[in-house]
Amino acid sequence: MAKSSFKEALESGKFVITSEIGPPKGTNIEPMLHHIDLLKDIVDGINVTDHQSSVMRFPSIGGCLAIKERGGEPILQMTCRDRNRMALQADLLYAYTRGIRNVLCLTGDAVPVGDHPTAKGVFDLDSSQLLQTIRLLESGKDMGGNDLNGSPEFCAGAIVTPEANPIEPQLAKFEKKIEAGAEFIQTQAIYDLENFAKFMEYARQFNVKIMAGIVLLVSARMAKFMNNNVPGIFVPDHLIDELAAAPKGEALNTGIRIAGRMVKQLKEQNLCDGVHIMAIGKEEVVPDILAAAGIQK
Amino acid sequence: MKSITKQKDFEAVKEILEPFDRIFIFGCGTCTTMTHTGGVEEVAEMCGKLQELGKLVTGSTVVPTACDEVTEEIMKQHGQAIENATAILVMSCALGVQKIASYIEKPVIPAVDTLFIGVEDTPGTFKEACDQCGQCIIGETAGICPITACHKGLVNGPCGGTSNGKCEVDKERDCAFTLIYNRLKIQGRLDLMKKYHEPKNYHVEPRPKVIKVS
């Protein structure tokens, strides 16, 4: 079977660019399709989030099919929050037959932080066990020890939070994910390149591609909010000041400039293997971020 | 070890007792006494509230330990008062409610919700310690159970929601894996943080769980 084009990009040694879309709450998929069309030719892969923040939405597998239909390269985000091991395996088999070749394995946010706070959180597997499961299915077996009639092949990845505090338990899990077969890692948002460079000094010892997470900042307020409320995010003061100093109506452009500058620096300094750009609700400006970074596909 | 309970809203108790005009009330001298959800005072208070609703309380008692065999004997002592009642209201944990329900055919109704089996952490503070999963791994997690101490019951390390050693669900609650890491470090066993745990068997003893001890 031909490798996924995302995997080819990872293995080519080029600086890989991915971005992501969030499916809608409802059946109006037009905005999502618009975002797919905007991104599909300028990035190496598009992640589709899986009920992000435990908010019930159109499924990630549906978003990935839409990307395939429109000629893009999907990266299926799969969390362990909503499906047991039987459903996860079944979805992997289905995804493969529909041409979805890349999977990002996540534990998933806790149920009570989302919009169905009384639902049952499944967590039959965790992210490292899901990675092992993918490798098992590829070997022609399922988790029950049964033979598969036709087995899938995926480019499987996971995430890490380089700014986690304390970092040591996070790194132990990171190493387990690599051991379990993660080929690529998309990081939680990073903003402090010195801290990230230190993380990369450690991460370089492993045979895994690291893509730095870039979350677009749209205002100083958002940056402060993330510092106070989002686990593992550290926006340095100088970036908050830069956003705060933007003239009225210009904060978004400043955020685009900051994101573009970070992508450029990461690439020029060869700090990591690529970036994963998350524009959360502002997917229209991803091309502007890439332009600000001087990247053209 | 205690069965930790909270009282149901009185409105809910009122609603479920609506068809019944004569009530016998059980309290428990062990767990619900300690949590002030079904001891002597709470039973007396419940008597008063039911009487205000116009119900006849045919009798009440606080048994030493509702889930114990002795409860059957005590029920016999209150035979007439129980006989006169149309429903039994029980202010013990669900173990006691089910024990009492197994002895009589009358409707037996819980007045409290059972939350978890807890151990006393600091005086007056109880925490869940065991989910009775049948596959104990705390020998490798420094005596801390990640099934109950981690919101998601993860066994292979923290999720991305941990922050400053706390849980994403509640900033007041500790992240199990920070606790485990810190204690394994003291024990000089940090290599265990990297040990991969296989997916759990959720049917070590399939439900309904029954074990016969010979």
Coordinates of C-alpha atoms in Angstrom, one line a residue:
Chain A
M1 CA 0.0 0.0 0.0
A2 CA 1.2 3.5 -0.8
K3 CA 2.3 5.5 2.2
S4 CA 0.2 8.3 3.3
S5 CA 1.3 11.6 1.8
F6 CA 1.6 13.0 5.4
K7 CA 4.0 10.1 6.3
E8 CA 6.0 10.7 3.1
A9 CA 6.3 14.4 4.1
L10 CA 7.5 13.4 7.6
E11 CA 10.1 11.0 6.1
S12 CA 11.2 13.4 3.4
G13 CA 13.0 15.6 6.0
K14 CA 11.2 18.7 5.0
F15 CA 9.6 21.1 7.5
V16 CA 6.1 19.6 7.8
I17 CA 3.1 21.8 8.2
T18 CA -0.2 20.6 9.6
S19 CA -3.3 22.5 10.7
E20 CA -6.7 21.5 12.1
I21 CA -10.4 22.0 11.8
G22 CA -13.2 21.5 14.3
P23 CA -16.4 19.9 13.1
P24 CA -19.6 21.8 13.6
K25 CA -22.3 21.4 16.3
G26 CA -25.1 20.4 13.9
T27 CA -25.5 19.4 10.3
N28 CA -24.3 22.6 8.7
I29 CA -20.9 21.4 7.5
E30 CA -20.5 24.3 5.0
P31 CA -18.1 26.3 7.1
M32 CA -16.0 23.2 7.8
L33 CA -15.9 22.4 4.1
H34 CA -14.8 26.0 3.4
H35 CA -11.9 25.6 5.9
I36 CA -10.9 22.3 4.3
D37 CA -10.8 23.9 0.9
L38 CA -8.7 26.8 2.3
L39 CA -6.2 24.5 3.9
K40 CA -6.0 21.3 1.8
D41 CA -3.4 22.5 -0.7
I42 CA -1.2 24.5 1.6
V43 CA -0.6 22.1 4.5
D44 CA 0.7 18.5 4.6
G45 CA -2.2 17.2 6.8
I46 CA -5.3 18.5 8.4
N47 CA -6.3 17.2 11.9
V48 CA -9.9 16.9 12.7
T49 CA -10.7 17.3 16.4
D50 CA -12.7 14.6 18.2
H51 CA -15.4 16.3 20.3
Q52 CA -12.8 18.8 21.4
S53 CA -13.0 20.0 25.0
S54 CA -15.6 17.2 25.5
V55 CA -18.2 19.2 23.5
M56 CA -20.4 17.0 21.4
R57 CA -20.0 17.7 17.7
F58 CA -20.1 16.1 14.2
P59 CA -17.6 13.3 14.4
S60 CA -13.9 13.5 13.5
I61 CA -14.2 10.6 11.2
G62 CA -16.8 12.5 9.2
G63 CA -14.6 15.5 8.9
C64 CA -11.8 13.2 7.7
L65 CA -14.0 11.7 5.0
A66 CA -14.9 15.2 3.8
I67 CA -11.2 16.0 3.6
K68 CA -10.6 12.9 1.5
E69 CA -13.5 13.7 -0.8
R70 CA -12.0 17.1 -1.4
G71 CA -8.5 15.8 -2.1
G72 CA -6.8 16.7 1.2
E73 CA -4.8 14.6 3.7
P74 CA -6.7 14.0 6.9
I75 CA -5.2 13.2 10.3
L76 CA -7.9 11.5 12.4
Q77 CA -7.9 12.6 16.0
M78 CA -9.2 9.7 18.2
T79 CA -9.8 10.1 21.9
C80 CA -10.4 7.3 24.3
R81 CA -13.2 9.2 26.1
D82 CA -16.2 8.1 24.2
R83 CA -15.5 4.6 22.9
N84 CA -14.4 1.3 24.4
R85 CA -11.7 -0.8 22.8
M86 CA -14.2 -2.6 20.5
A87 CA -15.6 0.7 19.0
L88 CA -12.1 2.2 18.7
Q89 CA -10.9 -0.8 16.7
A90 CA -14.0 -0.9 14.6
D91 CA -13.6 2.8 13.7
L92 CA -9.9 2.3 12.9
L93 CA -10.8 -0.5 10.4
Y94 CA -13.5 1.7 8.9
A95 CA -11.2 4.7 8.6
Y96 CA -8.6 2.7 6.9
T97 CA -11.0 1.4 4.2
R98 CA -12.0 5.0 3.5
G99 CA -8.5 6.1 2.9
I100 CA -7.8 7.6 6.2
R101 CA -4.1 6.8 6.9
N102 CA -3.1 9.1 9.8
V103 CA -4.3 8.9 13.4
L104 CA -3.5 11.1 16.3
C105 CA -4.1 9.2 19.6
L106 CA -5.3 11.1 22.5
T107 CA -6.7 10.2 25.9
G108 CA -9.4 12.9 25.6
D109 CA -10.5 15.7 27.9
A110 CA -12.5 14.9 31.0
V111 CA -16.3 14.7 30.5
P112 CA -17.2 17.2 33.2
V113 CA -15.4 20.0 31.5
G114 CA -17.6 19.7 28.4
D115 CA -21.2 20.3 27.5
H116 CA -22.5 16.8 28.5
P117 CA -21.1 16.8 32.0
T118 CA -23.2 13.9 33.3
A119 CA -22.2 11.5 30.5
K120 CA -20.1 8.5 31.2
G121 CA -16.4 8.9 30.4
V122 CA -15.2 5.6 28.9
F123 CA -11.4 5.6 29.0
D124 CA -11.3 1.9 28.5
L125 CA -7.9 2.5 26.9
D126 CA -5.5 5.4 27.2
S127 CA -3.5 7.1 24.5
S128 CA -0.5 4.8 24.8
Q129 CA -2.7 1.7 24.8
L130 CA -4.5 3.1 21.7
L131 CA -1.1 3.4 19.9
Q132 CA -0.3 -0.2 20.8
T133 CA -3.7 -1.2 19.5
I134 CA -3.0 0.3 16.1
R135 CA 0.3 -1.6 15.9
L136 CA -1.6 -4.8 16.9
L137 CA -4.3 -4.3 14.2
E138 CA -1.5 -3.7 11.7
S139 CA 0.0 -7.1 12.6
G140 CA -3.3 -8.7 11.6
K141 CA -4.7 -9.4 15.1
D142 CA -7.4 -7.7 17.2
M143 CA -7.3 -7.1 20.9
G144 CA -9.2 -10.3 21.5
G145 CA -6.4 -12.3 19.9
N146 CA -8.4 -13.0 16.7
D147 CA -7.1 -12.9 13.2
L148 CA -8.2 -10.0 11.0
N149 CA -9.3 -10.6 7.4
G150 CA -7.3 -7.7 6.0
S151 CA -5.3 -5.4 8.3
P152 CA -4.9 -1.6 8.2
E153 CA -1.7 0.4 8.2
F154 CA -1.5 3.8 9.8
C155 CA 0.9 6.7 10.4
A156 CA 0.2 7.0 14.2
G157 CA 1.0 9.9 16.4
A158 CA 0.4 11.4 19.8
I159 CA 0.8 14.6 21.7
V160 CA 3.0 16.0 24.5
T161 CA 2.9 19.1 26.7
P162 CA 6.5 20.5 26.8
E163 CA 5.5 23.2 29.3
A164 CA 3.7 20.8 31.7
N165 CA 4.4 21.3 35.4
P166 CA 5.8 19.1 36.8
I167 CA 7.4 17.9 33.5
E168 CA 8.8 14.5 34.6
P169 CA 5.5 12.5 34.7
Q170 CA 4.6 14.0 31.3
L171 CA 7.9 12.9 29.8
A172 CA 7.5 9.4 31.2
K173 CA 4.2 9.2 29.4
F174 CA 5.8 10.7 26.2
E175 CA 8.4 8.0 26.3
K176 CA 5.7 5.3 26.7
K177 CA 3.9 6.7 23.6
I178 CA 7.1 6.5 21.5
E179 CA 7.7 3.0 22.8
A180 CA 4.1 2.1 21.9
G181 CA 4.8 3.2 18.3
A182 CA 4.2 6.9 17.9
E183 CA 5.8 8.1 14.7
F184 CA 5.0 11.8 15.2
I185 CA 4.2 14.1 18.1
Q186 CA 2.2 17.2 17.8
T187 CA 2.9 19.3 20.9
Q188 CA 0.6 21.4 23.0
A189 CA 0.9 25.1 22.1
I190 CA 4.4 26.5 22.8
Y191 CA 5.4 30.2 22.9
D192 CA 8.7 30.3 24.7
L193 CA 11.3 29.1 22.1
E194 CA 14.1 28.9 24.7
N195 CA 12.0 26.5 26.8
F196 CA 11.1 24.6 23.6
A197 CA 14.7 24.3 22.5
K198 CA 15.5 22.7 25.9
F199 CA 12.7 20.3 25.4
M200 CA 13.9 19.4 21.9
E201 CA 17.4 18.8 23.2
Y202 CA 15.8 16.0 25.3
A203 CA 13.3 14.9 22.6
R204 CA 15.9 14.6 19.8
Q205 CA 17.3 11.3 21.4
F206 CA 14.1 9.5 20.3
N207 CA 13.2 8.3 16.8
V208 CA 10.1 10.4 16.5
K209 CA 9.1 13.5 14.5
I210 CA 8.2 16.5 16.6
M211 CA 5.9 19.1 15.4
A212 CA 5.6 22.2 17.5
G213 CA 2.1 23.3 18.4
I214 CA 1.3 26.9 17.3
V215 CA -2.0 28.3 18.7
L216 CA -2.9 31.7 17.2
L217 CA -3.2 34.4 19.8
V218 CA -5.9 36.9 19.0
S219 CA -5.6 39.3 21.9
A220 CA -3.7 40.0 25.1
R221 CA -6.7 39.0 27.0
M222 CA -6.8 35.5 25.3
A223 CA -3.1 35.1 26.1
K224 CA -3.6 35.9 29.8
F225 CA -6.7 33.7 29.9
M226 CA -4.7 30.8 28.5
N227 CA -1.9 31.3 31.0
N228 CA -4.4 31.1 33.9
N229 CA -6.7 28.5 32.6
V230 CA -5.2 26.1 30.0
P231 CA -3.0 23.4 31.4
G232 CA 0.5 23.4 30.1
I233 CA 0.4 26.8 28.3
F234 CA 2.9 29.5 29.0
V235 CA 2.7 32.7 27.0
P236 CA 5.7 34.9 28.0
D237 CA 5.1 38.5 29.0
H238 CA 6.8 40.0 26.0
L239 CA 4.2 38.4 23.7
I240 CA 1.4 39.6 25.9
D241 CA 2.9 43.1 25.8
E242 CA 3.2 42.9 22.0
L243 CA -0.5 42.0 21.6
A244 CA -1.5 44.7 24.2
A245 CA 0.4 47.3 22.2
A246 CA -1.4 46.6 19.0
P247 CA -3.6 49.5 17.8
K248 CA -7.4 49.0 18.1
G249 CA -8.5 46.3 15.6
E250 CA -5.0 45.2 14.9
A251 CA -4.6 42.5 17.7
L252 CA -5.5 39.7 15.3
N253 CA -2.9 40.9 12.8
T254 CA -0.3 41.0 15.6
G255 CA -1.2 37.5 16.6
I256 CA -0.8 36.3 13.0
R257 CA 2.6 38.1 12.8
I258 CA 3.7 36.4 16.1
A259 CA 2.6 33.0 14.9
G260 CA 4.3 33.5 11.6
R261 CA 7.5 34.7 13.2
M262 CA 7.5 31.6 15.5
V263 CA 7.0 29.2 12.6
K264 CA 9.8 31.0 10.7
Q265 CA 12.2 30.8 13.7
L266 CA 11.4 27.1 14.4
K267 CA 12.1 26.3 10.7
E268 CA 15.2 28.5 10.3
Q269 CA 16.8 27.3 13.5
N270 CA 15.9 23.8 12.6
L271 CA 14.5 23.3 16.1
C272 CA 11.9 20.7 15.2
D273 CA 10.5 18.7 12.3
G274 CA 7.5 20.8 11.6
V275 CA 4.6 22.8 13.1
H276 CA 1.0 22.1 13.8
I277 CA -1.0 25.3 13.5
M278 CA -4.2 25.6 15.5
A279 CA -6.2 28.7 14.7
I280 CA -9.3 27.7 16.8
G281 CA -12.2 29.4 15.1
K282 CA -10.0 31.6 12.9
E283 CA -9.0 29.0 10.3
E284 CA -9.3 31.6 7.6
V285 CA -6.1 33.2 8.6
V286 CA -3.9 30.1 8.5
P287 CA -2.7 31.1 5.0
D288 CA -1.8 34.5 6.4
I289 CA 0.3 32.8 9.2
L290 CA 2.1 30.8 6.6
A291 CA 2.7 33.8 4.4
A292 CA 4.0 35.7 7.5
A293 CA 6.4 32.8 8.0
G294 CA 7.5 33.0 4.4
I295 CA 6.3 29.5 3.7
Q296 CA 4.7 28.6 0.3
K297 CA 3.8 25.2 -0.8
Chain B
M1 CA -13.1 2.3 55.7
K2 CA -16.5 3.9 55.6
S3 CA -19.4 4.0 53.1
I4 CA -19.7 7.7 52.3
T5 CA -23.2 9.0 51.7
K6 CA -25.1 12.3 51.3
Q7 CA -28.7 12.9 52.1
K8 CA -31.1 13.0 49.2
D9 CA -33.0 16.3 48.8
F10 CA -36.0 16.2 51.0
E11 CA -38.2 17.0 48.0
A12 CA -37.1 13.7 46.4
V13 CA -37.8 11.8 49.6
K14 CA -41.2 13.4 49.8
E15 CA -42.0 12.5 46.2
I16 CA -41.1 8.8 46.5
L17 CA -43.0 8.5 49.8
E18 CA -46.1 10.2 48.4
P19 CA -48.1 7.0 48.1
F20 CA -47.2 5.9 51.6
D21 CA -48.8 7.3 54.8
R22 CA -47.3 5.1 57.5
I23 CA -43.5 5.0 57.6
F24 CA -40.9 3.2 59.7
I25 CA -37.4 4.7 59.7
F26 CA -34.0 3.0 60.0
G27 CA -30.8 4.8 60.8
C28 CA -27.3 3.3 61.0
G29 CA -24.9 3.7 63.9
T30 CA -21.8 3.3 61.8
C31 CA -21.2 5.1 58.5
T32 CA -24.2 7.4 58.2
T33 CA -23.8 8.3 61.9
M34 CA -20.2 9.4 61.2
T35 CA -21.2 11.4 58.1
H36 CA -24.2 12.9 59.9
T37 CA -26.5 11.6 57.2
G38 CA -28.4 8.9 59.1
G39 CA -27.5 8.8 62.8
V40 CA -29.8 9.4 65.8
E41 CA -30.1 13.2 65.2
E42 CA -30.9 12.8 61.5
V43 CA -33.4 10.1 62.1
A44 CA -35.2 12.3 64.7
E45 CA -35.2 15.2 62.2
M46 CA -36.6 13.0 59.5
C47 CA -39.4 11.8 61.9
G48 CA -40.3 15.5 62.4
K49 CA -40.4 16.3 58.8
L50 CA -42.5 13.3 57.8
Q51 CA -44.9 14.1 60.6
E52 CA -45.2 17.7 59.3
L53 CA -46.2 16.2 56.0
G54 CA -49.0 14.5 57.8
K55 CA -47.5 11.0 57.8
L56 CA -47.6 8.6 60.7
V57 CA -44.2 7.4 61.8
T58 CA -44.9 4.0 63.1
G59 CA -41.5 3.7 64.7
S60 CA -37.8 4.3 64.2
T61 CA -34.5 2.8 65.3
V62 CA -30.8 3.3 64.7
V63 CA -29.2 -0.1 64.2
P64 CA -25.5 -0.6 65.1
T65 CA -24.4 -1.5 61.6
A66 CA -27.2 -1.8 59.1
C67 CA -25.4 -4.2 56.7
D68 CA -24.7 -6.6 59.6
E69 CA -26.7 -9.8 60.3
V70 CA -27.8 -8.3 63.7
T71 CA -30.1 -6.1 61.7
E72 CA -32.5 -9.0 61.2
E73 CA -32.8 -9.5 64.9
I74 CA -33.4 -5.9 65.6
M75 CA -36.1 -5.9 62.8
K76 CA -37.8 -8.7 64.7
Q77 CA -37.8 -6.6 67.9
H78 CA -39.6 -3.8 66.0
G79 CA -41.9 -6.3 64.2
Q80 CA -45.2 -4.7 65.1
A81 CA -44.1 -1.1 64.2
I82 CA -42.7 -2.3 60.9
E83 CA -45.8 -4.3 60.3
N84 CA -47.9 -1.2 60.8
A85 CA -45.9 0.7 58.2
T86 CA -46.7 0.8 54.5
A87 CA -43.0 1.7 53.6
I88 CA -39.6 1.6 55.2
L89 CA -37.3 4.6 54.9
V90 CA -33.6 3.7 55.4
M91 CA -31.0 6.3 56.3
S92 CA -28.0 3.9 55.9
C93 CA -25.8 3.4 52.9
A94 CA -27.1 1.2 50.0
L95 CA -25.5 -1.9 51.7
G96 CA -27.8 -1.5 54.7
V97 CA -30.8 -0.6 52.5
Q98 CA -30.3 -3.8 50.5
K99 CA -29.8 -5.9 53.7
I100 CA -33.1 -4.6 55.1
A101 CA -34.9 -5.0 51.8
S102 CA -33.8 -8.6 51.7
Y103 CA -35.6 -9.4 55.0
I104 CA -39.1 -7.9 54.1
E105 CA -41.4 -7.6 51.2
K106 CA -42.6 -4.0 52.0
P107 CA -41.2 -1.2 49.9
V108 CA -37.8 -0.2 51.3
I109 CA -36.7 3.3 50.3
P110 CA -33.3 4.9 50.7
A111 CA -33.1 8.4 52.1
V112 CA -29.4 8.9 51.3
D113 CA -27.3 8.4 48.2
T114 CA -24.1 6.3 48.5
L115 CA -21.2 8.0 47.0
F116 CA -18.1 5.9 47.5
I117 CA -16.1 3.7 49.9
G118 CA -13.7 6.0 51.5
V119 CA -10.8 6.2 54.0
E120 CA -10.2 9.1 56.3
D121 CA -7.5 11.3 54.7
T122 CA -7.3 14.1 57.2
P123 CA -9.8 14.4 60.2
G124 CA -13.3 14.7 58.7
T125 CA -12.1 14.4 55.1
F126 CA -12.8 11.1 53.4
K127 CA -11.4 10.1 50.0
E128 CA -12.2 7.3 47.7
A129 CA -9.4 4.7 47.9
C130 CA -10.5 1.6 46.0
D131 CA -12.7 0.8 43.1
Q132 CA -12.5 -2.9 43.8
C133 CA -11.3 -3.5 40.2
G134 CA -9.8 -6.9 41.0
Q135 CA -6.4 -6.1 39.5
C136 CA -4.4 -4.2 42.1
I137 CA -1.4 -2.3 40.7
I138 CA -0.6 -0.1 43.7
G139 CA 2.5 -2.1 44.4
E140 CA 3.9 -0.3 41.3
T141 CA 2.3 3.1 41.9
A142 CA 3.7 3.8 45.3
G143 CA 0.6 2.8 47.1
I144 CA -1.6 5.3 45.3
C145 CA -4.4 3.9 43.2
P146 CA -4.6 5.7 39.8
I147 CA -8.0 4.1 39.2
T148 CA -9.6 6.2 41.9
A149 CA -7.0 9.0 42.3
C150 CA -7.1 9.9 38.6
H151 CA -10.4 11.3 37.3
K152 CA -10.0 9.2 34.1
G153 CA -8.7 6.1 35.9
L154 CA -5.6 6.1 33.7
V155 CA -2.8 3.7 34.5
N156 CA 0.0 4.7 32.1
G157 CA 0.7 8.3 33.2
P158 CA -0.9 11.7 33.3
C159 CA -3.2 13.2 30.6
G160 CA -2.5 16.6 29.1
G161 CA -5.0 18.2 31.5
T162 CA -2.7 18.1 34.5
S163 CA -1.5 21.5 35.6
N164 CA 0.8 22.4 38.5
G165 CA 0.2 19.0 40.0
K166 CA -3.6 19.4 39.9
C167 CA -6.4 17.8 37.9
E168 CA -8.2 19.5 35.0
V169 CA -11.6 18.6 36.5
D170 CA -10.9 20.5 39.7
K171 CA -7.9 22.7 40.6
E172 CA -8.3 21.7 44.2
R173 CA -7.7 18.0 43.5
D174 CA -4.3 16.5 43.1
C175 CA -3.1 14.9 39.9
A176 CA -2.7 11.2 40.7
F177 CA 0.5 11.0 38.7
T178 CA 2.2 13.9 40.3
L179 CA 1.5 12.2 43.7
I180 CA 2.7 8.8 42.3
Y181 CA 5.8 10.4 40.7
N182 CA 6.8 12.2 43.9
R183 CA 6.5 9.1 46.1
L184 CA 8.2 6.8 43.6
K185 CA 11.1 9.4 43.6
I186 CA 11.4 9.1 47.4
Q187 CA 11.4 5.4 47.0
G188 CA 14.0 5.4 44.3
R189 CA 11.7 3.6 42.0
L190 CA 11.1 6.1 39.2
D191 CA 11.7 3.5 36.6
L192 CA 8.2 2.3 37.3
M193 CA 6.8 5.5 35.8
K194 CA 7.9 4.2 32.5
K195 CA 6.4 0.7 32.9
Y196 CA 3.6 0.1 30.3
H197 CA 0.4 -1.3 31.8
E198 CA -1.8 -3.4 29.5
P199 CA -5.4 -2.5 29.0
K200 CA -7.4 -3.6 32.0
N201 CA -9.7 -6.6 32.3
Y202 CA -13.0 -5.1 33.3
H203 CA -14.4 -8.6 34.1
V204 CA -12.0 -10.1 36.5
E205 CA -15.1 -11.0 38.4
P206 CA -18.1 -10.4 36.1
R207 CA -21.2 -8.8 37.4
P208 CA -23.3 -9.7 39.3
K209 CA -20.3 -10.3 41.5
V210 CA -20.7 -13.2 43.9
I211 CA -17.9 -15.0 45.7
K212 CA -18.5 -18.1 47.9
V213 CA -15.9 -18.4 50.7
S214 CA -15.5 -21.9 51.9

